[in-house]
PDB file of C-alpha atoms and ligand atoms in Angstrom:
ATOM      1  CA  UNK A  82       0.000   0.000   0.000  1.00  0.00           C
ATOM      2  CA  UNK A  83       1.629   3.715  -0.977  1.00  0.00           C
ATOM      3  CA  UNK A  84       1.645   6.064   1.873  1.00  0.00           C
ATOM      4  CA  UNK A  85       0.783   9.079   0.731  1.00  0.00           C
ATOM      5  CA  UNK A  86       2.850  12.130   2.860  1.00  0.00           C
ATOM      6  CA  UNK A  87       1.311  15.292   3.542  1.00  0.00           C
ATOM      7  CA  UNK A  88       2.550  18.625   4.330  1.00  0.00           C
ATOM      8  CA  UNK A  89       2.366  19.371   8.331  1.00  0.00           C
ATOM      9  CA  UNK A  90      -0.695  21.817   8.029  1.00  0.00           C
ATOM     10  CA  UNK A  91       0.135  24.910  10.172  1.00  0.00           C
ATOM     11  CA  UNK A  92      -2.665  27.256  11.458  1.00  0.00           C
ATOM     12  CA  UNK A  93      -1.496  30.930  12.004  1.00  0.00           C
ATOM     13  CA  UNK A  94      -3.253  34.156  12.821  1.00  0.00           C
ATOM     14  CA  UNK A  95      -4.628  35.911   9.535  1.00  0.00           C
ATOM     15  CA  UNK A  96      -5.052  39.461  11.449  1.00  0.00           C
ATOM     16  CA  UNK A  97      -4.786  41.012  14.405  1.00  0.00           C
ATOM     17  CA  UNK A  98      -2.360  41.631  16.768  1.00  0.00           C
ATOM     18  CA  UNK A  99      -1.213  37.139  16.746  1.00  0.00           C
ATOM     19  CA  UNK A 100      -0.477  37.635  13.018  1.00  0.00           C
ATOM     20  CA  UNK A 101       2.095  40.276  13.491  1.00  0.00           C
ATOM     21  CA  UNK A 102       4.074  38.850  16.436  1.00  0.00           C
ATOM     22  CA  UNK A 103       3.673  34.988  14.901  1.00  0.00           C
ATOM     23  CA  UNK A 104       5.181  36.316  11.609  1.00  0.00           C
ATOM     24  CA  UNK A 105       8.052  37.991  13.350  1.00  0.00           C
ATOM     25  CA  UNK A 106       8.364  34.706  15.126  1.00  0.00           C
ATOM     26  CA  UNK A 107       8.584  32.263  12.053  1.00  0.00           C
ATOM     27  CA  UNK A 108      10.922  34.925  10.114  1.00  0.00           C
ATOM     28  CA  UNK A 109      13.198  34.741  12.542  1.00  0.00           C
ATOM     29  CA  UNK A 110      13.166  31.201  13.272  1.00  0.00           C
ATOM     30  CA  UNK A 111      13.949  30.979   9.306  1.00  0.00           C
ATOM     31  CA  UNK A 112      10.785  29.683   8.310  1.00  0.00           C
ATOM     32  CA  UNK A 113      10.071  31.682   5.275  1.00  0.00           C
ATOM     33  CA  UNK A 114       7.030  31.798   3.180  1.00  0.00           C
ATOM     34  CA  UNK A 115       5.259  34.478   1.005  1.00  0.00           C
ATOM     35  CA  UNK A 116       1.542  34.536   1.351  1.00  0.00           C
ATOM     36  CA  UNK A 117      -0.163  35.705  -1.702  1.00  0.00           C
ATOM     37  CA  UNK A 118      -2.702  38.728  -2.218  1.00  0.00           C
ATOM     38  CA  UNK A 119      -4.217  37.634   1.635  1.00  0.00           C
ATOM     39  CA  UNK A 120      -4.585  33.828   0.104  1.00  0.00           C
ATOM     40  CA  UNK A 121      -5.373  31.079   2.876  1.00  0.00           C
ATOM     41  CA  UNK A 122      -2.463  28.872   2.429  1.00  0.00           C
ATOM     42  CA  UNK A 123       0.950  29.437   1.692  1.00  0.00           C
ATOM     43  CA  UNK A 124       3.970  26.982   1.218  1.00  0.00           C
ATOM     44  CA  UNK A 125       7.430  26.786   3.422  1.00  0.00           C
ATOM     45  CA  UNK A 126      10.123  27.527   1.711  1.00  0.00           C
ATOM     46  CA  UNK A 127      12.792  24.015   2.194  1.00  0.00           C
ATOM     47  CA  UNK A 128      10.270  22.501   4.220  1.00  0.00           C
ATOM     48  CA  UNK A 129       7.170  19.873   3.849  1.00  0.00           C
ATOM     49  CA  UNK A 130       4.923  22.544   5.714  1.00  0.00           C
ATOM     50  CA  UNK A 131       1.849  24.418   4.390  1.00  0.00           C
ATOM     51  CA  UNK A 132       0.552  27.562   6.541  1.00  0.00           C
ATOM     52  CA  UNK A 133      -2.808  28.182   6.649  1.00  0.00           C
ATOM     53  CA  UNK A 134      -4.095  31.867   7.145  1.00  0.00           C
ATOM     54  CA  UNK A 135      -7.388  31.487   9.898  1.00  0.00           C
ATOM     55  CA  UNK A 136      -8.933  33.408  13.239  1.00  0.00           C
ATOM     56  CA  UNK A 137      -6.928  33.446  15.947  1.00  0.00           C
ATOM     57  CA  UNK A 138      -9.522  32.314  17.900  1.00  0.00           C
ATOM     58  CA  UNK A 139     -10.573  29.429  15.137  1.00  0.00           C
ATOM     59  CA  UNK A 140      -7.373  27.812  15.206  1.00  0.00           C
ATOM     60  CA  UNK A 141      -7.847  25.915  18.912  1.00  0.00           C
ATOM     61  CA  UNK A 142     -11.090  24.283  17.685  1.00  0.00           C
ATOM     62  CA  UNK A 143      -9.880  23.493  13.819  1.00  0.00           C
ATOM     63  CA  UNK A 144      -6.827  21.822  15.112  1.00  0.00           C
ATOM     64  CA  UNK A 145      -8.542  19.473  17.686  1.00  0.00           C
ATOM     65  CA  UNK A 146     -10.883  18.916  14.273  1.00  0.00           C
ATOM     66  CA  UNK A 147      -7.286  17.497  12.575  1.00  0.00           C
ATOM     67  CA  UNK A 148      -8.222  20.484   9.852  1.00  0.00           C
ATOM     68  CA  UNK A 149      -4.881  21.722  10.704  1.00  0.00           C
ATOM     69  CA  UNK A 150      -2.181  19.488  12.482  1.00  0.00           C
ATOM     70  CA  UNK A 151      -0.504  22.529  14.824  1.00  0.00           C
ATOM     71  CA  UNK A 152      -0.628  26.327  14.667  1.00  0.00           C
ATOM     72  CA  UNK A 153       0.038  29.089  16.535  1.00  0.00           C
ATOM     73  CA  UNK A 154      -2.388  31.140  18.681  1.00  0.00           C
ATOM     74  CA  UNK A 155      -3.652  32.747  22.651  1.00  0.00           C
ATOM     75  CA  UNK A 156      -3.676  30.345  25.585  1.00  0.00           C
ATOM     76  CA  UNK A 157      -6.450  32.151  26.308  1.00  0.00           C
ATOM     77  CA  UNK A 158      -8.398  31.213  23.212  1.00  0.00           C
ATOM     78  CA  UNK A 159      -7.563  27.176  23.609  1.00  0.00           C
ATOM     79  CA  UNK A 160      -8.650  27.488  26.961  1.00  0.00           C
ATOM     80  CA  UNK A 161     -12.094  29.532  25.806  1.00  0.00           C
ATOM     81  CA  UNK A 162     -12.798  27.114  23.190  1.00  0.00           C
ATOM     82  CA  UNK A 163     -12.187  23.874  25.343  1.00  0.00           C
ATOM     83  CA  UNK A 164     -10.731  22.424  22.423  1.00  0.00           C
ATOM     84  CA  UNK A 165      -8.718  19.094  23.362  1.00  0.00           C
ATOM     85  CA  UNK A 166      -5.274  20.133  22.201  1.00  0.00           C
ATOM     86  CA  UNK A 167      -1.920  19.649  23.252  1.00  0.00           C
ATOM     87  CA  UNK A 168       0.099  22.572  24.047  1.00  0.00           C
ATOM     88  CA  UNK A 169       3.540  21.486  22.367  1.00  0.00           C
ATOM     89  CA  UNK A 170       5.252  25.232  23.551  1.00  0.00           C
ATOM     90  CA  UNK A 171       4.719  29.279  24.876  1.00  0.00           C
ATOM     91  CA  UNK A 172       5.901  31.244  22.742  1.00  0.00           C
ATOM     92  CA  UNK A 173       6.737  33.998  25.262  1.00  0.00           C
ATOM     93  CA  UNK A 174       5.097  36.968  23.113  1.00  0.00           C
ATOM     94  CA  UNK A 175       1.857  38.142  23.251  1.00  0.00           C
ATOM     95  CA  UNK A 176       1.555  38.110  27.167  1.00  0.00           C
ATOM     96  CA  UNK A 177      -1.538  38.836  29.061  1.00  0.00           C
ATOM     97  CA  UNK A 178      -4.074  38.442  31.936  1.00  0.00           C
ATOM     98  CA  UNK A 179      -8.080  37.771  31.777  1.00  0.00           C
ATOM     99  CA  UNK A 180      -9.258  39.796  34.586  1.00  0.00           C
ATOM    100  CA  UNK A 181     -12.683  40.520  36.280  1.00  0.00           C
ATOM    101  CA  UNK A 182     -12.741  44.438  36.480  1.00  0.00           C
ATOM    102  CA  UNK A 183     -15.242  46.691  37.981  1.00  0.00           C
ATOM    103  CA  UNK A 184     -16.114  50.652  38.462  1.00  0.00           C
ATOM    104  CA  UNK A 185     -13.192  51.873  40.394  1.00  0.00           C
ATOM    105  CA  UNK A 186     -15.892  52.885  42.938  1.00  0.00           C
ATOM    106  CA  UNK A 187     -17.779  49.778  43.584  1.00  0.00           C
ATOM    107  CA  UNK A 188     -17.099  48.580  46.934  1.00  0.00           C
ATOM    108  CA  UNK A 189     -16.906  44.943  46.185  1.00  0.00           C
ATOM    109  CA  UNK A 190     -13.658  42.745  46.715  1.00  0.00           C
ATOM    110  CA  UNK A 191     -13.677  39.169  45.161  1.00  0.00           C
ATOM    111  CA  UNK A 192     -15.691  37.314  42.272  1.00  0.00           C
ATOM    112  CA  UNK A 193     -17.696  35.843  45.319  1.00  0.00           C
ATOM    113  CA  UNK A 194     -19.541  39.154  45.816  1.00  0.00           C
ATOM    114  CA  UNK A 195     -20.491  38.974  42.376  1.00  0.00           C
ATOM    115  CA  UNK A 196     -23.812  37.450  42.751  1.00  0.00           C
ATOM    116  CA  UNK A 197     -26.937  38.693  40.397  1.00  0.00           C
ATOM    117  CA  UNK A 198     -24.370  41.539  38.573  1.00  0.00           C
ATOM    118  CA  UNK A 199     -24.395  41.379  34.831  1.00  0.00           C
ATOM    119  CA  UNK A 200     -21.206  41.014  33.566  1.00  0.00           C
ATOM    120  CA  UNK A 201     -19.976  41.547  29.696  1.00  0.00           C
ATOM    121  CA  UNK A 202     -16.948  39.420  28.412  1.00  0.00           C
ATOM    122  CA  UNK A 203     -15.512  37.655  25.261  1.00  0.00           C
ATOM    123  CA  UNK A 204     -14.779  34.731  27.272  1.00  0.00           C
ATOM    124  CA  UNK A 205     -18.313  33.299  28.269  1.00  0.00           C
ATOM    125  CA  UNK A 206     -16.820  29.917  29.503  1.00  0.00           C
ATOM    126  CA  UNK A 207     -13.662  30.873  31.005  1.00  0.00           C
ATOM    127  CA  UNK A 208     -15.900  33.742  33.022  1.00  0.00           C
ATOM    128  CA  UNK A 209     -18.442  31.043  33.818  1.00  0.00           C
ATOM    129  CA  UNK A 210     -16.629  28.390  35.269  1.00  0.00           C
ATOM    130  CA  UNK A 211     -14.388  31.216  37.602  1.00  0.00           C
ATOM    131  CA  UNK A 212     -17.481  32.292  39.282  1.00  0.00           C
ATOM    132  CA  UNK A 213     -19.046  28.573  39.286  1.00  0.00           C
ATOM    133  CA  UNK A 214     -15.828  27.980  41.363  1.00  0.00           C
ATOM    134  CA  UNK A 215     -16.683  30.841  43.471  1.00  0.00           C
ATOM    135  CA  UNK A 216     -20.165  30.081  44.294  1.00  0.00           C
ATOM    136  CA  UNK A 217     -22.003  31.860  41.905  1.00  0.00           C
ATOM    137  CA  UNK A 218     -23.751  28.756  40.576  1.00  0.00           C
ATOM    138  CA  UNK A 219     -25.764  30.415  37.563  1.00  0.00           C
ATOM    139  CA  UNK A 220     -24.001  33.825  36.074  1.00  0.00           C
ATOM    140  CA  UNK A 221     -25.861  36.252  34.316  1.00  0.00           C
ATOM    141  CA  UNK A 222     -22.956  36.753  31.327  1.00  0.00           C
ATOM    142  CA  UNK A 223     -23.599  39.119  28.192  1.00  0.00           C
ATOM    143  CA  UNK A 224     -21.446  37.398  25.508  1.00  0.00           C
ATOM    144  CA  UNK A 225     -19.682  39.794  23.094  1.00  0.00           C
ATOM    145  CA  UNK A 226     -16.880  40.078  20.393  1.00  0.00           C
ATOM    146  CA  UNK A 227     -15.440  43.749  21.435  1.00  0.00           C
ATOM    147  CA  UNK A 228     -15.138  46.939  23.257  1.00  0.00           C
ATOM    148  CA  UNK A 229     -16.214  44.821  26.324  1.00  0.00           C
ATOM    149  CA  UNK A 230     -14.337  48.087  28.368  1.00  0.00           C
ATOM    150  CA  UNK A 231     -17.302  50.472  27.238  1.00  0.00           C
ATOM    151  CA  UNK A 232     -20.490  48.149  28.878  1.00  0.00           C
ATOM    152  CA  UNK A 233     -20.649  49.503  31.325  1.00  0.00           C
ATOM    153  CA  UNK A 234     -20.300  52.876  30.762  1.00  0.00           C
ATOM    154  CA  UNK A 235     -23.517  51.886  28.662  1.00  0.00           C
ATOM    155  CA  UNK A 236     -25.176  50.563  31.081  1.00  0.00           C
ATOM    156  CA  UNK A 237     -25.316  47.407  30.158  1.00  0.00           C
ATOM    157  CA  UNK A 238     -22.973  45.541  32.448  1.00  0.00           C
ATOM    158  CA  UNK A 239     -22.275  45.973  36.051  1.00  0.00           C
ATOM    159  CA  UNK A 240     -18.589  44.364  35.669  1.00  0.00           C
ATOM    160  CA  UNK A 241     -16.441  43.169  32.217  1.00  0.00           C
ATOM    161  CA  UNK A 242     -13.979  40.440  32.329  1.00  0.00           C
ATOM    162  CA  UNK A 243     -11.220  40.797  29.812  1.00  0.00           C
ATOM    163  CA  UNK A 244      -7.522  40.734  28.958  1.00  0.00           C
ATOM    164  CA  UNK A 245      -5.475  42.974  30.413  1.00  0.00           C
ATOM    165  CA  UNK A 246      -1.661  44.200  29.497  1.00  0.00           C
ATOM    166  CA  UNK A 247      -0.666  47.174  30.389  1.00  0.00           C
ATOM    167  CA  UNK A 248      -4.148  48.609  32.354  1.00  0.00           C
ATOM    168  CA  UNK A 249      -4.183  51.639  30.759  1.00  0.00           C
ATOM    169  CA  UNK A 250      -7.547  51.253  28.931  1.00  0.00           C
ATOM    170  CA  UNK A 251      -8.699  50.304  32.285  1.00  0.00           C
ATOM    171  CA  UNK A 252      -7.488  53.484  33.411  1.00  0.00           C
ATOM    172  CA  UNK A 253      -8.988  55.512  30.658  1.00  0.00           C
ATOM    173  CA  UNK A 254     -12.617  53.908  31.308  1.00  0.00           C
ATOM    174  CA  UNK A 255     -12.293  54.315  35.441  1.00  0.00           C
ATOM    175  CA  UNK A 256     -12.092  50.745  36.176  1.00  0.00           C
ATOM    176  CA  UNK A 257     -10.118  48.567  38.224  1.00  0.00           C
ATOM    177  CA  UNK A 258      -9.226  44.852  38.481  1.00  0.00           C
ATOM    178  CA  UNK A 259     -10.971  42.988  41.213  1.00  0.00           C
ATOM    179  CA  UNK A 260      -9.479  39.738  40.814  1.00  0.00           C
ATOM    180  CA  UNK A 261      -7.012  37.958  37.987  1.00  0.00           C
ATOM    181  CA  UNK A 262      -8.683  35.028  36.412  1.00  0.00           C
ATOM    182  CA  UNK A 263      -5.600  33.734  34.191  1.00  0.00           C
ATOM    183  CA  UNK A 264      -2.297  34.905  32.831  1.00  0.00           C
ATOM    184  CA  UNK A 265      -1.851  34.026  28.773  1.00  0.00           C
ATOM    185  CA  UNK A 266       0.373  34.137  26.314  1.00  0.00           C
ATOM    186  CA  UNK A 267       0.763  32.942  22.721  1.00  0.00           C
ATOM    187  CA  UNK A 268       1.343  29.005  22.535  1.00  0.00           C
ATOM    188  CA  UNK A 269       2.204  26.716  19.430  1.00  0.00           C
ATOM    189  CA  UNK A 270      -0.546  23.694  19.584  1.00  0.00           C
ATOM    190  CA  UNK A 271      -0.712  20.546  17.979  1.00  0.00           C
ATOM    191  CA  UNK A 272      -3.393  18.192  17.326  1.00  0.00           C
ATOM    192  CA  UNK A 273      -3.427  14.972  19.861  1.00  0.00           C
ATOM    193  CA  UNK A 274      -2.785  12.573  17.573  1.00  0.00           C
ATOM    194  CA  UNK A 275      -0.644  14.100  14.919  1.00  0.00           C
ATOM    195  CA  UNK A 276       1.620  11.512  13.575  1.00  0.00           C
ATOM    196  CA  UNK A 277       4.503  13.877  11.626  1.00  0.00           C
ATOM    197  CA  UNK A 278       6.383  14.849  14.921  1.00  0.00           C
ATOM    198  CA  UNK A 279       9.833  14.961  12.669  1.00  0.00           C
ATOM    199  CA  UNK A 280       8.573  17.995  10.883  1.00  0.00           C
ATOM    200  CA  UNK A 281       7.002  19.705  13.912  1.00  0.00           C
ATOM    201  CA  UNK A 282      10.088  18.925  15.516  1.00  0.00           C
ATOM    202  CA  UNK A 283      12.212  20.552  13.307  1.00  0.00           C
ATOM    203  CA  UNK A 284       9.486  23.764  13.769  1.00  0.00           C
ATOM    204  CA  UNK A 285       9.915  23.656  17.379  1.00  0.00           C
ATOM    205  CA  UNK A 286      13.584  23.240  17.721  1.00  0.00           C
ATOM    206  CA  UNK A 287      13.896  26.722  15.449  1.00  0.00           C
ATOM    207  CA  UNK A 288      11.320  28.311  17.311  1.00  0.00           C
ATOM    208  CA  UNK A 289      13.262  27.148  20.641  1.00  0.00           C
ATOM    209  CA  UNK A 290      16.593  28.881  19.161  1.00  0.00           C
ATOM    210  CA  UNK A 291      14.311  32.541  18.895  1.00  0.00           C
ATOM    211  CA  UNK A 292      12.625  32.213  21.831  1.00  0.00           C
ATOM    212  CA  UNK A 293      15.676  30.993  23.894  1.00  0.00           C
ATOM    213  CA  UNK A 294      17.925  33.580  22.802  1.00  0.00           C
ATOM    214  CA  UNK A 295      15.153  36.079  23.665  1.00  0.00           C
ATOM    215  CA  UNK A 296      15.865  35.138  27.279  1.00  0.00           C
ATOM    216  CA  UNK A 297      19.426  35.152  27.800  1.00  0.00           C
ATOM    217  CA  UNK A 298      21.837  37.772  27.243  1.00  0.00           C
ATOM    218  CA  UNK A 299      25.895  37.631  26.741  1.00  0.00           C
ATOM    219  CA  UNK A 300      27.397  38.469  29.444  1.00  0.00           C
ATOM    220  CA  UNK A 301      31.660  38.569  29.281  1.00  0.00           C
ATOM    221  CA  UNK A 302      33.841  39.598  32.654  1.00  0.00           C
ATOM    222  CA  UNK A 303      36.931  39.039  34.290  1.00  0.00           C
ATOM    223  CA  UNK A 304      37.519  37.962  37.757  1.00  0.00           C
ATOM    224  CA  UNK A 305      39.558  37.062  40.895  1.00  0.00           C
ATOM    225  CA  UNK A 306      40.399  33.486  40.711  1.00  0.00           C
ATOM    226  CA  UNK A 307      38.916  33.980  44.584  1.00  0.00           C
ATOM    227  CA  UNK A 308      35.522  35.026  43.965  1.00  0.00           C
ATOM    228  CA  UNK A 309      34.823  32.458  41.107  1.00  0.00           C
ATOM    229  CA  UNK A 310      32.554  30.908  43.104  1.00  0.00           C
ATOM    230  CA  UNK A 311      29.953  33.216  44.166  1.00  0.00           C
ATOM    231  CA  UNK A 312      30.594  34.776  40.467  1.00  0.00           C
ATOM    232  CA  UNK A 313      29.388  31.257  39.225  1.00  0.00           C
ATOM    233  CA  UNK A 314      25.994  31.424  41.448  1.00  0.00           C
ATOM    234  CA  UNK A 315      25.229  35.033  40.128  1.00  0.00           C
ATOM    235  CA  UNK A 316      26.022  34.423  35.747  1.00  0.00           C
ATOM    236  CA  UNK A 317      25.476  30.134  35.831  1.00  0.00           C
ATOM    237  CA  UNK A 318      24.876  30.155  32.612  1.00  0.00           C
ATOM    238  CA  UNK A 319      22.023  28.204  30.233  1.00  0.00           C
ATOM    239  CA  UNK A 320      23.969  24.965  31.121  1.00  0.00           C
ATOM    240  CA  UNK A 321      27.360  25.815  32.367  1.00  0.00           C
ATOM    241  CA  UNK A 322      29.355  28.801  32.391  1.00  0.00           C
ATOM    242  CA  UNK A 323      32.515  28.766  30.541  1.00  0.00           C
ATOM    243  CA  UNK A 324      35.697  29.768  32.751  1.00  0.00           C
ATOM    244  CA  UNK A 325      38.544  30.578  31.373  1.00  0.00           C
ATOM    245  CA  UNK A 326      42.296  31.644  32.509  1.00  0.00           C
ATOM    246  CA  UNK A 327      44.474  34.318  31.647  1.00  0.00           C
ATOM    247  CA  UNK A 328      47.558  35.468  31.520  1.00  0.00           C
ATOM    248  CA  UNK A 329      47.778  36.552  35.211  1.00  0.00           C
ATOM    249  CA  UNK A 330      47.268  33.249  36.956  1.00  0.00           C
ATOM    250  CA  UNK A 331      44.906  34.793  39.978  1.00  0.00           C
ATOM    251  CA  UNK A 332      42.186  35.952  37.538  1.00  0.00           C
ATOM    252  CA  UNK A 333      39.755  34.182  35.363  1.00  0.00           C
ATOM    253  CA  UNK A 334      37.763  35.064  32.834  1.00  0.00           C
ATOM    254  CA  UNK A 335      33.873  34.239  32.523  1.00  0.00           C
TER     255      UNK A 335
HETATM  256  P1  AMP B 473      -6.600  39.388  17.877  1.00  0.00           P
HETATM  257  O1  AMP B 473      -8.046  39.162  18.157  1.00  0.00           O
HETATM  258  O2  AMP B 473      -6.124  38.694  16.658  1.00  0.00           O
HETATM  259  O3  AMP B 473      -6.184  40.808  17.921  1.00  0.00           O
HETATM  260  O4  AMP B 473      -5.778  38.663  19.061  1.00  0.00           O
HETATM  261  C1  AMP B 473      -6.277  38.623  20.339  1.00  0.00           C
HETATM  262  C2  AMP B 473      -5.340  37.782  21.159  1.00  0.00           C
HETATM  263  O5  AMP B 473      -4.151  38.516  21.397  1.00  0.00           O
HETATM  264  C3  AMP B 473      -5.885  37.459  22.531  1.00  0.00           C
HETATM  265  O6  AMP B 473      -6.744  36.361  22.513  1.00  0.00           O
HETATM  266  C4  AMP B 473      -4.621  37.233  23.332  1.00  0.00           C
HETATM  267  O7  AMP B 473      -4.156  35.917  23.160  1.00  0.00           O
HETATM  268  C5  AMP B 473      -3.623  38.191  22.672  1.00  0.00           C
HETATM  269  N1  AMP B 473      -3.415  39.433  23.453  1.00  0.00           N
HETATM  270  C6  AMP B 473      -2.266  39.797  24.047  1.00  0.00           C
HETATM  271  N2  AMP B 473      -2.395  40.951  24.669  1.00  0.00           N
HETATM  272  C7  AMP B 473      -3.648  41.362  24.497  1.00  0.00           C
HETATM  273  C8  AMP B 473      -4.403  42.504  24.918  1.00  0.00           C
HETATM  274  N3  AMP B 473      -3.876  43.465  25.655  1.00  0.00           N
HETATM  275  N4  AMP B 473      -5.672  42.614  24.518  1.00  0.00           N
HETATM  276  C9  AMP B 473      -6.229  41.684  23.756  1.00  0.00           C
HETATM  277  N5  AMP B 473      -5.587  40.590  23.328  1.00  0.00           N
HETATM  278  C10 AMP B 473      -4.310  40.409  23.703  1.00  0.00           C
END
């Protein structure tokens, strides 16, 4: 019987703020590709991969599906969707919270005191099952795709949950945080039973090399052969640091 091989099907962000940072990520993990005229797939250059162009938030749900066999997208949206998919890394960009937030003047202090309040989100599950876990057994949640931040200026929610970076727009719409639900950030998934590891593989060890070196810094010095030691605790490097000697016998460098 032939075995016929397929590309590794890769989901990534068509817009929005996951398509920028994901095709920053891939460029400089040397995956190159060029997308035509907004088209939905595009081929790797060098590798047996096809990319697929798709909503962030429809890639969780297509990939458990097996429509796609990985792609790249919020932890937030996998854990929205309930999609059964295996996280296979973070990506360390796109970081954020979900957070319950409320009129900087309401005098209420956890999700527990949240009983018979409406409250507007993009993330009707996630929301849900928080205040299920805080005793609020039947939530009164007004499901919508944006602006959650301006409900309840229009008086149609008493509290919003939604992502938060920085907390200025929180700022500029008198709100506050009462409690953090989650902290996010954007994750490469892969469906549960995809059978081409080799080529994800090869994916996730140059996506490794990007978001490693994002981490770690070069750091060169010289130093008493005496304080080595302590020196060693302080710059330990990503495995081991490499000691050197010099010239002068009492120093070393690091
Ligand atoms: P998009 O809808 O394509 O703009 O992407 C939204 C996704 O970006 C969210 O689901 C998060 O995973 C991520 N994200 C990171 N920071 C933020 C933020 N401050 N506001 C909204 N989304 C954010």
């Amino acid at each position: 019987m032939n075995t016929v091989t397929r590309n590794l099907r890769i989901g990534l962000p068509s817009k929005g703020r996951l398509s920028e940072l994901a095709n920053e990520l891939l460029n400089q993990a040397g995956i190159r590709f060029r997308r035509q005229n907004r088209s939905l797939s595009a081929s790797v250059s060098g590798l047996p991969i096809d990319l697929k162009f798709l909503r962030t938030d429809d890639i969780p749900i297509l990939c458990s599906e097996g429509a796609i066999d990985a792609g790249i997208t919020g932890s937030d949206l996998v854990q929205e969707s309930g999609a059964s998919v295996k996280t296979t890394m973070p990506l360390g960009v796109g970081k954020c919270r979900l957070a319950i937030c409320v009129p900087e003047a309401m005098k209420i202090n956890s999700a527990a005191d949240m009983r018979g309040m409406r409250i507007a989100t993009s993330f009707p599950n996630v929301t849900r099952q928080h205040l299920q876990k805080n005793g609020i057994d039947d939530p009164y949640i007004i499901q919508l795709t944006g602006s959650v931040e301006v409900m309840i200026q229009l008086g149609v929610a008493d509290a919003i949950v939604d992502l938060v970076e920085t907390g200025s727009t929180l700022a500029a719409n008198q709100l506050r945080i009462l409690e953090e639900i989650g902290s996010y950030e954007t994750v490469l998934v892969q469906n549960e039973k995809l059978t081409d590891q080799e080529t994800l593989q090869r994916v996730v060890r140059r996506l490794e090399g990007v978001v490693i070196a994002r981490d770690y810094a070069m750091l060169e010095y010289n130093i008493p052969l005496d304080q080595l030691d302590q020196a060693k605790m302080i710059t330990p490097g990503f495995n081991s640091p490499t000691v050197q000697t010099l010239e002068n016998a009492s120093m070393r460098s690091v």
